[in-house]
CSV table of C-alpha atoms in Angstrom, one decimal:
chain,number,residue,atom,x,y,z
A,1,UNK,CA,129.4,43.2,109.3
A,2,UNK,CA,128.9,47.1,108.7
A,3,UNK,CA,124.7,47.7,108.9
A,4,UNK,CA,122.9,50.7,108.9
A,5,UNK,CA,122.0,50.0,112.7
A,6,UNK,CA,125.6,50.6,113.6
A,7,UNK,CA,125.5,54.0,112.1
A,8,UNK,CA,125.2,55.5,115.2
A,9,UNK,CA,128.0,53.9,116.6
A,10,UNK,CA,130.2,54.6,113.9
A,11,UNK,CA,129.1,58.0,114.8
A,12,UNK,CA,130.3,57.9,118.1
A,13,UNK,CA,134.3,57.6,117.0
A,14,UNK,CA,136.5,54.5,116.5
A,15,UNK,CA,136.9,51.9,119.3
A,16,UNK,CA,140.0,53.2,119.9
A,17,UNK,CA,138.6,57.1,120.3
A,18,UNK,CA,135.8,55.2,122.5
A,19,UNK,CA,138.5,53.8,124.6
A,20,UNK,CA,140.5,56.6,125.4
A,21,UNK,CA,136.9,58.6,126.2
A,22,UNK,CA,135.8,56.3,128.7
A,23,UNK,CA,139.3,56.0,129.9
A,24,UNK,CA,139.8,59.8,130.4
A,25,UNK,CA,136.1,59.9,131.9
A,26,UNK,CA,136.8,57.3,134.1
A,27,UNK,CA,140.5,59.3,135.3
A,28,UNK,CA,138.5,62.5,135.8
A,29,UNK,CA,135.5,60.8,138.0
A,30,UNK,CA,138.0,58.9,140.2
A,31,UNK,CA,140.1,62.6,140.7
A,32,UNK,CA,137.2,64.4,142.0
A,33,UNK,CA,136.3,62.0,143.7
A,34,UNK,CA,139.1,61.7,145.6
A,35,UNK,CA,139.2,65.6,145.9
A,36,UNK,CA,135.4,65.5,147.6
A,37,UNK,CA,136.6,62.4,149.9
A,38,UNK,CA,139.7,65.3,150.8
A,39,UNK,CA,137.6,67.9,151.3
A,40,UNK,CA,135.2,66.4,153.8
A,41,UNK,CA,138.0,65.1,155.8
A,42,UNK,CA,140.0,68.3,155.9
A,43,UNK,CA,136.8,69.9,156.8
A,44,UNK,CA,137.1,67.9,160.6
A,45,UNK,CA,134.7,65.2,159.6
A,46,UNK,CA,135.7,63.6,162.9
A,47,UNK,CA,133.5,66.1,164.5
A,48,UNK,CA,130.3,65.3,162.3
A,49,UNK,CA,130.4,62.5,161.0
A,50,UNK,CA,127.4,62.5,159.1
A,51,UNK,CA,129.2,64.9,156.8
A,52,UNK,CA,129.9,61.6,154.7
A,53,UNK,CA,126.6,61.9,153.3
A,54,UNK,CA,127.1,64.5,151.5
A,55,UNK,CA,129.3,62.4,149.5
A,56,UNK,CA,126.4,59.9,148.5
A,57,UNK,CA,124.3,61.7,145.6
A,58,UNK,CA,128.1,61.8,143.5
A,59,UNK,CA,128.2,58.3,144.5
A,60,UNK,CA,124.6,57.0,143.2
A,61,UNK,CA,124.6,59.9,140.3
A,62,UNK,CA,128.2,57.9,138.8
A,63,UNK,CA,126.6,55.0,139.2
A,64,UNK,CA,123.4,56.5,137.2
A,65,UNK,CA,125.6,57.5,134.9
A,66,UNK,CA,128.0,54.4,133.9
A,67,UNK,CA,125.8,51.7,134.4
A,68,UNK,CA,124.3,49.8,131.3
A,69,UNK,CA,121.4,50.8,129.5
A,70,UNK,CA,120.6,46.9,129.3
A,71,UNK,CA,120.3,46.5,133.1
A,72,UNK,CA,118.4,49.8,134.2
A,73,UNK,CA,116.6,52.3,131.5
A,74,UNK,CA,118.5,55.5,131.2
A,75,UNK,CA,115.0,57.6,132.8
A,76,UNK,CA,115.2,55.6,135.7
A,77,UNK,CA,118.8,56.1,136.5
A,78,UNK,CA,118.6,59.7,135.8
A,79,UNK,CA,115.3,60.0,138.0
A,80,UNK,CA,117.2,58.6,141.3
A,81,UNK,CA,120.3,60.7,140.8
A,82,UNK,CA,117.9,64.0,140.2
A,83,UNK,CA,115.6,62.4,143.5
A,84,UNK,CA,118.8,61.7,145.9
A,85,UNK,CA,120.9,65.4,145.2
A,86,UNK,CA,117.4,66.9,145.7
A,87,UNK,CA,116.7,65.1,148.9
A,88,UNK,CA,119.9,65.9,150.4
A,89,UNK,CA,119.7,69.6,149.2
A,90,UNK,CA,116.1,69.8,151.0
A,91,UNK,CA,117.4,67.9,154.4
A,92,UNK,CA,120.3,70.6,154.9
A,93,UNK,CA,119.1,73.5,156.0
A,94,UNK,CA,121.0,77.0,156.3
A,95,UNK,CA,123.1,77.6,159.4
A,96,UNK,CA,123.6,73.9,161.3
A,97,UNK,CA,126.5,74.6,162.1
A,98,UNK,CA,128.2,71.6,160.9
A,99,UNK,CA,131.7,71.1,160.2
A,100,UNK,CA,131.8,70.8,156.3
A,101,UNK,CA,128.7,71.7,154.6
A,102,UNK,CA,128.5,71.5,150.6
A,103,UNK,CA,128.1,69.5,148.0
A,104,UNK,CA,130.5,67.4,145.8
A,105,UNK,CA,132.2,68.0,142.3
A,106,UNK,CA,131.7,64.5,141.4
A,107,UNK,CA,128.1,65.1,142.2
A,108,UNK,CA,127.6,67.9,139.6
A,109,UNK,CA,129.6,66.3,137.0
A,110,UNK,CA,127.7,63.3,136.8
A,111,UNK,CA,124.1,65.3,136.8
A,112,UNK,CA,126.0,67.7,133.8
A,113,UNK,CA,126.8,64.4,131.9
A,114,UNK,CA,123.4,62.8,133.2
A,115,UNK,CA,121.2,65.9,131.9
A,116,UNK,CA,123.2,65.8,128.4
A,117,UNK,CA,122.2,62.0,127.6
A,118,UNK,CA,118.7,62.4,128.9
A,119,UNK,CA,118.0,65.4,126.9
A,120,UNK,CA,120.0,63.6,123.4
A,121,UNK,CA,118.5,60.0,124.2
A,122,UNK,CA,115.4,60.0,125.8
A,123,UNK,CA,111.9,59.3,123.6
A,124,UNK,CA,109.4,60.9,125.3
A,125,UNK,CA,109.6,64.5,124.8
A,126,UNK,CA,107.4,64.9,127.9
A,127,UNK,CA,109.2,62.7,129.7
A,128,UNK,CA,112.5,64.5,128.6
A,129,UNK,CA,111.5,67.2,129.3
A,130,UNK,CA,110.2,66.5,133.1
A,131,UNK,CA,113.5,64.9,133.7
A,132,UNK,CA,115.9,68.0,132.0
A,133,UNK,CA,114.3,70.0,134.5
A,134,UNK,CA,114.7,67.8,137.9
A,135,UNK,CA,118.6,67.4,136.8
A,136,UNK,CA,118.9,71.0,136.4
A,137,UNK,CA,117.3,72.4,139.2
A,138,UNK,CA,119.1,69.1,141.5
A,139,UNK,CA,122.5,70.5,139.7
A,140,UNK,CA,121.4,74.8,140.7
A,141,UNK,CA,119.8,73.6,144.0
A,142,UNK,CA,122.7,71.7,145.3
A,143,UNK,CA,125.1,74.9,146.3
A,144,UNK,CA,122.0,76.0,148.9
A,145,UNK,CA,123.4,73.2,151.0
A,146,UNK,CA,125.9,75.9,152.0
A,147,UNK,CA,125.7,77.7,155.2
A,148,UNK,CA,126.3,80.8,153.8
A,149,UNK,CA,123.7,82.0,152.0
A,150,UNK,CA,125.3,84.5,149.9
A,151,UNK,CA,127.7,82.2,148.6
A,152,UNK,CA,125.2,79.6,147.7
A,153,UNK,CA,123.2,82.3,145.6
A,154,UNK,CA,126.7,83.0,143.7
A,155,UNK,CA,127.5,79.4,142.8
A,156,UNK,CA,124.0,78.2,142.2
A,157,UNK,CA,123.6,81.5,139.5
A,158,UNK,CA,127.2,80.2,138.2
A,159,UNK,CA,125.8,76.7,138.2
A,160,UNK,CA,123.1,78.1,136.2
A,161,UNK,CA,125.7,79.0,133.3
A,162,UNK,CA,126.8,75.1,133.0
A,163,UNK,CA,123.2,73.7,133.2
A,164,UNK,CA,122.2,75.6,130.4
A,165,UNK,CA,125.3,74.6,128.2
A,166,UNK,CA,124.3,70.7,129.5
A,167,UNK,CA,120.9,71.7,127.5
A,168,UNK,CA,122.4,73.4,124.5
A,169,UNK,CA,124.7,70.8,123.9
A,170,UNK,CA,122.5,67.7,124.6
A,171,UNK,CA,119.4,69.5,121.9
A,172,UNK,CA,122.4,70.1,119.6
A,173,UNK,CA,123.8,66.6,119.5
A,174,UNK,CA,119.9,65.4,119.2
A,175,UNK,CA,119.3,67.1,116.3
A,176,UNK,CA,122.8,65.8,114.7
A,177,UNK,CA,121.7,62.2,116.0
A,178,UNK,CA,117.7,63.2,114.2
A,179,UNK,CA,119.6,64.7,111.2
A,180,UNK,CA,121.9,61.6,110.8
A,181,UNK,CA,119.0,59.3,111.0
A,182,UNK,CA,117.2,60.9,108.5
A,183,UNK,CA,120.3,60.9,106.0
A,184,UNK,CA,120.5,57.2,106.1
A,185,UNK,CA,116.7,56.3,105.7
A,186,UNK,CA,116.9,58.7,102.6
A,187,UNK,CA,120.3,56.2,101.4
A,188,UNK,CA,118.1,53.0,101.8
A,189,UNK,CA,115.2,54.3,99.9
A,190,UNK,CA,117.9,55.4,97.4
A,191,UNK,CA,119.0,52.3,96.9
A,192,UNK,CA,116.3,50.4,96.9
A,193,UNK,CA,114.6,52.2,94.1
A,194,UNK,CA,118.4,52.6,92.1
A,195,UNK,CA,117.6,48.4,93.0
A,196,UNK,CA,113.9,48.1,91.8
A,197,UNK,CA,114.8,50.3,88.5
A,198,UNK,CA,117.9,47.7,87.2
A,199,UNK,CA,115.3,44.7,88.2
A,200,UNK,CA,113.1,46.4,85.8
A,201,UNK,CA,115.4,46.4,83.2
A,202,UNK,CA,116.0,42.7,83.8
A,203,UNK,CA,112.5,41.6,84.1
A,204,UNK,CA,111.8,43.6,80.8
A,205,UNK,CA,114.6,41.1,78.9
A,206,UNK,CA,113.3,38.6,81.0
A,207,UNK,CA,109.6,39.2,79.8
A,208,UNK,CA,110.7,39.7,76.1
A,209,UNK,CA,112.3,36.4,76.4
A,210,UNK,CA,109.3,34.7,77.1
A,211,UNK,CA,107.2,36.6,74.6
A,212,UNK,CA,109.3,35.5,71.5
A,213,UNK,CA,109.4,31.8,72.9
A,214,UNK,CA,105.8,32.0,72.9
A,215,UNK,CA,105.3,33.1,69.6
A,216,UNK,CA,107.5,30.4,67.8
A,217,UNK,CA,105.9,28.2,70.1
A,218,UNK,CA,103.0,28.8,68.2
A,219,UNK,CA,104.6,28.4,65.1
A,220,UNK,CA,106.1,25.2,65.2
A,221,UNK,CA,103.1,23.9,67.2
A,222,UNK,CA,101.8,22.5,63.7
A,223,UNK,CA,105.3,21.9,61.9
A,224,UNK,CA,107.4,20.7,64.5
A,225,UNK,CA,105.6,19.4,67.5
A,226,UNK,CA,108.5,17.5,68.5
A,227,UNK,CA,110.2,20.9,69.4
A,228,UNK,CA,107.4,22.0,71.9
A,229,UNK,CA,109.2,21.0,74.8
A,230,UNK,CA,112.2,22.6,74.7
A,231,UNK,CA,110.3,26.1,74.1
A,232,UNK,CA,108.0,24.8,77.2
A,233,UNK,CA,111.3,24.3,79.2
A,234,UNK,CA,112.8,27.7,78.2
A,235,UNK,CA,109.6,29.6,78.8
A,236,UNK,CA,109.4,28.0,82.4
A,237,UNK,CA,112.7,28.7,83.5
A,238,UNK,CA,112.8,32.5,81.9
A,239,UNK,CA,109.3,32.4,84.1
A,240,UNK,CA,111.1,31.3,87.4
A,241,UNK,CA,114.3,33.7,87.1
A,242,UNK,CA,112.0,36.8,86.6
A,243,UNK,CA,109.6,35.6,89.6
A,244,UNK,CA,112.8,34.9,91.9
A,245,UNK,CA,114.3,38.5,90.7
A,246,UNK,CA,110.8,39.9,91.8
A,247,UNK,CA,110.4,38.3,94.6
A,248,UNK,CA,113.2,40.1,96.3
A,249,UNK,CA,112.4,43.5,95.9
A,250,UNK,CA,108.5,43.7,95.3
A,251,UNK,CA,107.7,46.2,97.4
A,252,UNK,CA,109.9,48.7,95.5
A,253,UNK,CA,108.7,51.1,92.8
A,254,UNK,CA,110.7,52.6,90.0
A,255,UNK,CA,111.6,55.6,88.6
A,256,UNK,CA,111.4,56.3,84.8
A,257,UNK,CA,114.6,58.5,84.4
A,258,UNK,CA,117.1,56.0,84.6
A,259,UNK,CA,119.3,54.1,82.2
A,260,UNK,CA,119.0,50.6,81.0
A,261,UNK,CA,121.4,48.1,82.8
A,262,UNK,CA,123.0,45.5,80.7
A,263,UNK,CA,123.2,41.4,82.1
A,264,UNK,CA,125.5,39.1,82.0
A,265,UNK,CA,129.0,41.6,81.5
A,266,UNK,CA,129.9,41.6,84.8
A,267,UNK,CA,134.0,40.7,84.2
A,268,UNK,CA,134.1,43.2,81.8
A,269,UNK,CA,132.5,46.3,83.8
A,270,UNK,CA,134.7,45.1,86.4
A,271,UNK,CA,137.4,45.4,84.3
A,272,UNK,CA,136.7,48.9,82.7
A,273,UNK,CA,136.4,50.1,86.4
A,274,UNK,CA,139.6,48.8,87.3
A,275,UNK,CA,141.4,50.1,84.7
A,276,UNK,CA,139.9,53.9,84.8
A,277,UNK,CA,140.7,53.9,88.3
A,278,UNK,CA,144.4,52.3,87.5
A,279,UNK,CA,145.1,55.0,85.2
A,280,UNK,CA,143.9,57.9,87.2
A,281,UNK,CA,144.8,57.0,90.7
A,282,UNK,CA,146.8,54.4,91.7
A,283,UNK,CA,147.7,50.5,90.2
A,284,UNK,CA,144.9,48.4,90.3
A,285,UNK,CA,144.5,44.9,89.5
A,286,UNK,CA,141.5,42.7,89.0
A,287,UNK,CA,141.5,38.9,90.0
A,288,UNK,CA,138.8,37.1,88.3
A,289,UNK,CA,138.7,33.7,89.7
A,290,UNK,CA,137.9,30.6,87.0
A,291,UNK,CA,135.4,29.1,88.6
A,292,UNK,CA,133.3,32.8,89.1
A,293,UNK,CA,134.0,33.6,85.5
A,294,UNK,CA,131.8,30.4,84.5
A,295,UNK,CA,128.6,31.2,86.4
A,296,UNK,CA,126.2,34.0,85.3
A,297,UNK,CA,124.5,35.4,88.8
A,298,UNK,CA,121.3,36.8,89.3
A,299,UNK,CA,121.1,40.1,87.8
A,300,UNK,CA,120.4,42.0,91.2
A,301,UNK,CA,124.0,40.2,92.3
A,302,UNK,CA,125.6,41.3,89.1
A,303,UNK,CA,124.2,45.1,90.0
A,304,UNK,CA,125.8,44.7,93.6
A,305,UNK,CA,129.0,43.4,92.7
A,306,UNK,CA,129.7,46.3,90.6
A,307,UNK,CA,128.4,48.8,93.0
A,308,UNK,CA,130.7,47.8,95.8
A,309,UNK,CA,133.5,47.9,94.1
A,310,UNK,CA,132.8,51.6,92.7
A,311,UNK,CA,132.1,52.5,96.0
A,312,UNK,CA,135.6,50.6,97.2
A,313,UNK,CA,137.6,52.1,94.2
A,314,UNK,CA,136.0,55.8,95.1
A,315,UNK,CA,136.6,55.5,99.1
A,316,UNK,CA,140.3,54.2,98.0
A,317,UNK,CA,140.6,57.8,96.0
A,318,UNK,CA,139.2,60.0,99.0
A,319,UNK,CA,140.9,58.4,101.8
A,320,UNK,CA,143.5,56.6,100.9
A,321,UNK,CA,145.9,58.6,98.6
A,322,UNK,CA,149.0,57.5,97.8
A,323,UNK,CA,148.1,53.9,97.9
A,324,UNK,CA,150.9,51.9,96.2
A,325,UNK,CA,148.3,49.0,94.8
A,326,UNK,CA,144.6,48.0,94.9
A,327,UNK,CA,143.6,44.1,94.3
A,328,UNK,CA,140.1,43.7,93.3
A,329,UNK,CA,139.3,39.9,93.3
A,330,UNK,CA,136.0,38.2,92.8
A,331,UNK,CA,136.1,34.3,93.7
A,332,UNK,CA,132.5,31.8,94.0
A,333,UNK,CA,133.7,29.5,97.1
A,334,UNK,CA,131.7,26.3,97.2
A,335,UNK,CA,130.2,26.7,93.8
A,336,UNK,CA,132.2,23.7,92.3
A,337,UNK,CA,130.8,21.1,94.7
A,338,UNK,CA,127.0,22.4,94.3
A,339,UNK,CA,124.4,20.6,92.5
A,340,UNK,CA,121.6,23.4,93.4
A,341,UNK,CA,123.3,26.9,92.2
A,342,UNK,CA,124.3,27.7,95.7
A,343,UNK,CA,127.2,29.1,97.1
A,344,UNK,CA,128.4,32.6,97.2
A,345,UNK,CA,130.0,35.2,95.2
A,346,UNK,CA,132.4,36.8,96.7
A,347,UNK,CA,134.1,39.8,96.0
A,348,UNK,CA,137.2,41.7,97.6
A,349,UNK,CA,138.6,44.9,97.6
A,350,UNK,CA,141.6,45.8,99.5
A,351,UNK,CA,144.5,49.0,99.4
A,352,UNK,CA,147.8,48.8,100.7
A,353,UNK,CA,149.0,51.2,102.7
A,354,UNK,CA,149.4,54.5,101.8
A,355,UNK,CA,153.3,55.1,101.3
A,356,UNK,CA,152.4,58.2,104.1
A,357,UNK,CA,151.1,57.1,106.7
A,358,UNK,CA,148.3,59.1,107.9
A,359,UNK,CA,146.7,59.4,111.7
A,360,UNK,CA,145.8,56.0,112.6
A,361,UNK,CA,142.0,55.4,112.5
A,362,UNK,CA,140.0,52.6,113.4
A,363,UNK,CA,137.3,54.3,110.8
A,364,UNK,CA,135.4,51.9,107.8
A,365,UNK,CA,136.5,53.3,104.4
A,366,UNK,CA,134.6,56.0,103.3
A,367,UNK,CA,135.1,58.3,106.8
A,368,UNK,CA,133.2,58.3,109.6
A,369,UNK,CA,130.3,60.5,108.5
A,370,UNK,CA,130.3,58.6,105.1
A,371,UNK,CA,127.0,57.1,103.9
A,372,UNK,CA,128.1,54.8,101.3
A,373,UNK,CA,128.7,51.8,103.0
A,374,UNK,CA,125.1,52.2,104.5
A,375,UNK,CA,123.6,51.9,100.9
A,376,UNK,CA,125.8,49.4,100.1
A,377,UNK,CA,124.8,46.7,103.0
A,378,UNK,CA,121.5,47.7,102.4
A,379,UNK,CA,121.5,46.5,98.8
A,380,UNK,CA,123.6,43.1,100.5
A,381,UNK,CA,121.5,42.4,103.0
A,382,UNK,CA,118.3,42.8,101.1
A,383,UNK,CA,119.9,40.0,98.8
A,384,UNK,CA,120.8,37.6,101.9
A,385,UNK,CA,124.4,38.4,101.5
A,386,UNK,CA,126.8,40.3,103.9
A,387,UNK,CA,129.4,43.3,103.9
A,388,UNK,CA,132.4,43.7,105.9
A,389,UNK,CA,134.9,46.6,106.3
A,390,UNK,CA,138.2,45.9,108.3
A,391,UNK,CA,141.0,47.8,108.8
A,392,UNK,CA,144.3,45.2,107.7
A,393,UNK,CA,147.3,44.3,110.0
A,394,UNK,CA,149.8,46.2,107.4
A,395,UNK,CA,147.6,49.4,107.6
A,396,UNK,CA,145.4,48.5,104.3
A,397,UNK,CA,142.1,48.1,103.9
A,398,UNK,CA,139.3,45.9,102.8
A,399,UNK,CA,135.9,45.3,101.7
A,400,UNK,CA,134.4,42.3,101.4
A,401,UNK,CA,131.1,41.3,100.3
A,402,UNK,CA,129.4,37.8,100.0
A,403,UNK,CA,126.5,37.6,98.2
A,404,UNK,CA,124.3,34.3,97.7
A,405,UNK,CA,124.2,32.7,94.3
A,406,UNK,CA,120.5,31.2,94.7
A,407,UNK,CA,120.0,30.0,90.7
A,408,UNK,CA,122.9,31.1,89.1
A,409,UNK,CA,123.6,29.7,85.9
A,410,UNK,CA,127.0,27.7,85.0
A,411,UNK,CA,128.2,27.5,81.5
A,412,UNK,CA,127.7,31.1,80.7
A,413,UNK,CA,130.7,33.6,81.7
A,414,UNK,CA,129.7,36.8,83.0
């Protein structure tokens, strides 16, 4: 199921771009490895063999850096690498004489890569901040382990160069990452009031309901007393449904600028959205099963239904052009064995293929950097219900959403 939470993820690239990142990262750390491990023992490590140390801050700082967040916090990790290259830098003094004296390329990588997550990931800006500057100056420092001093001036001011681009890079993928955030808590609060203004519309019919019932209540109260009952029953149960559609959302305020939303014409929306997209785009087809057709959902259900499949239909039109045919079908599975109202509705939307193919992607419809779908699970989740976007064996796509029934209605098509 597609939530807001994995935004970031999605973010990061497909699993398949994921894959190949930590695969090529992975190649490159084992290659310079293996060119550090070269260079000590071409520099006659036979003759000083405690030249092997040298090798140990790349080794912990790799570790720092590919280890899991879940077993050691990413300050800590980055705080022994910074600690270790330092240390090492501050026990090698100029002129020993030894046979290889310098520092690793695995080493500096690692702290590069290191200094870019802390800066992007860490909370604390203090605490950033403090550790930004002990990778840095463990990442300038480290040529000084040179015996020439000259040339460990000329790589550390070089070194300076690629520290400073670590920094740039990791404040500019922070504020993307800040940016992005932002974006998304400004889609749930968009839908959530787009929400609470329909279930004002519905609580309003709802309300008027119970208002007339009461007044011929009154009115035959005298005449027809037998009849009391019914309008009892009927004002009860309009009651319950506006108390249940309240219940869900009653933290949410409206807005007074939108447009009244009309119950109970879910199939036919459905259908005038199928068939505008049909004639504009690409065949569609709508799939209204018999048993879905007979029940009359809640109205923040019927609201969700026909927002996920304009937000399918639209994210068919911008990324999948060319599609050959689009199958929209809405089912209730379980309904016809229930006695309570429950079950689900469940509704589908799925593209072939485009007749050309595009560059494979791994991506939920609606791109990478696409919002919609964030709204969307919003909206299902704050129902109970769920929202999945898969990519299809054949290349297609679809979107499926599930949302409970609660006290639906049968007898009454929508």
């Amino acid at each position: 199921m597609l939530t807001a939470r994995d935004t970031k993820d999605q973010a990061a690239g497909s699993p398949w771009t994921s894959r190949a990142a930590r695969t090529a990262l992975w190649t490159g750390m084992a290659l310079l490895w293996m060119i550090d491990v070269i260079s000590v023992q071409a520099s006659g490590w036979e003759a000083d063999a405690g030249a092997w140390w040298l090798l140990a801050p790349g080794v912990v700082a790799a570790v720092a850096l590919l280890l899991s967040d879940s077993h050691v916090p990413l300050h800590w990790r980055a705080g022994v690498a910074a600690v270790v290259s330092g240390a090492l830098t501050l026990s090698r003094p100029f002129d020993t004489g030894t046979a290889f004296a310098g520092w690793g390329m695995l080493e500096t990588l690692c702290l590069l890569l290191l200094l870019v997550r802390v800066v992007r990931e860490v909370a604390g800006p203090w605490r950033a901040v403090a550790l930004s500057a002990a990778l840095a100056s463990a990442v300038i420092a480290a040529p000084f382990r040179l015996n020439d001093f000259h040339s460990a001036l000329l790589f550390a001011f070089l070194l300076t160069f690629l520290a400073g681009g670590a920094l740039g890079l990791g404040c500019y993928v922070r504020a993307l990452d800040h940016r992005r955030r932002r974006a998304v808590a400004d889609v749930r609060q968009s839908e959530r009031l787009a929400l609470a203004r329909e279930l004002h519309d519905f609580v309003a019919h709802h309300v008027t309901g119970i208002v007339v019932q009461a007044q011929a209540a009154r009115t035959v109260r005298e005449i027809a007393p037998e009849q009391m009952d019914e309008l009892l029953h009927g004002i009860e149960r309009a009651g319950s449904e506006t108390l249940e559609s309240m219940r869900k959302l009653v933290r949410v305020l409206r807005e007074d600028d939108a447009a009244a939303v009309r119950p109970g014409e879910l199939c036919t929306e459905l259908a005038e959205l199928v068939a505008a997209f049909s004639e504009r785009d690409a065949p569609a087809t709508l799939q209204f099963a018999a048993d879905a057709r007979q029940l009359r959902p809640g109205p923040e259900v019927e609201t969700s239904v026909r927002n996920v499949v304009r937000e399918a239909l639209t994210n068919v039109r911008r990324h999948a052009p060319g599609t050959p045919s689009v199958t929209v079908r809405v089912t209730a599975p379980g309904t016809g064995t229930a006695t309570d109202g429950s079950g689900l509705l469940r509704v589908e939307v799925r593209n072939a293929p485009p007749e050309r193919q595009q560059t494979p992607s791994a991506e939920p419809l609606g791109g990478r950097g696409g919002l919609g779908l964030v709204g969307l699970t919003e909206r299902t989740e704050a129902l109970g219900g769920t929202l999945r976007a898969s990519r299809d064996e054949d290349g297609g796509w679809t979107v499926t959403a599930e949302l409970p029934l609660g006290a639906a209605v049968t007898g009454s098509p929508a």
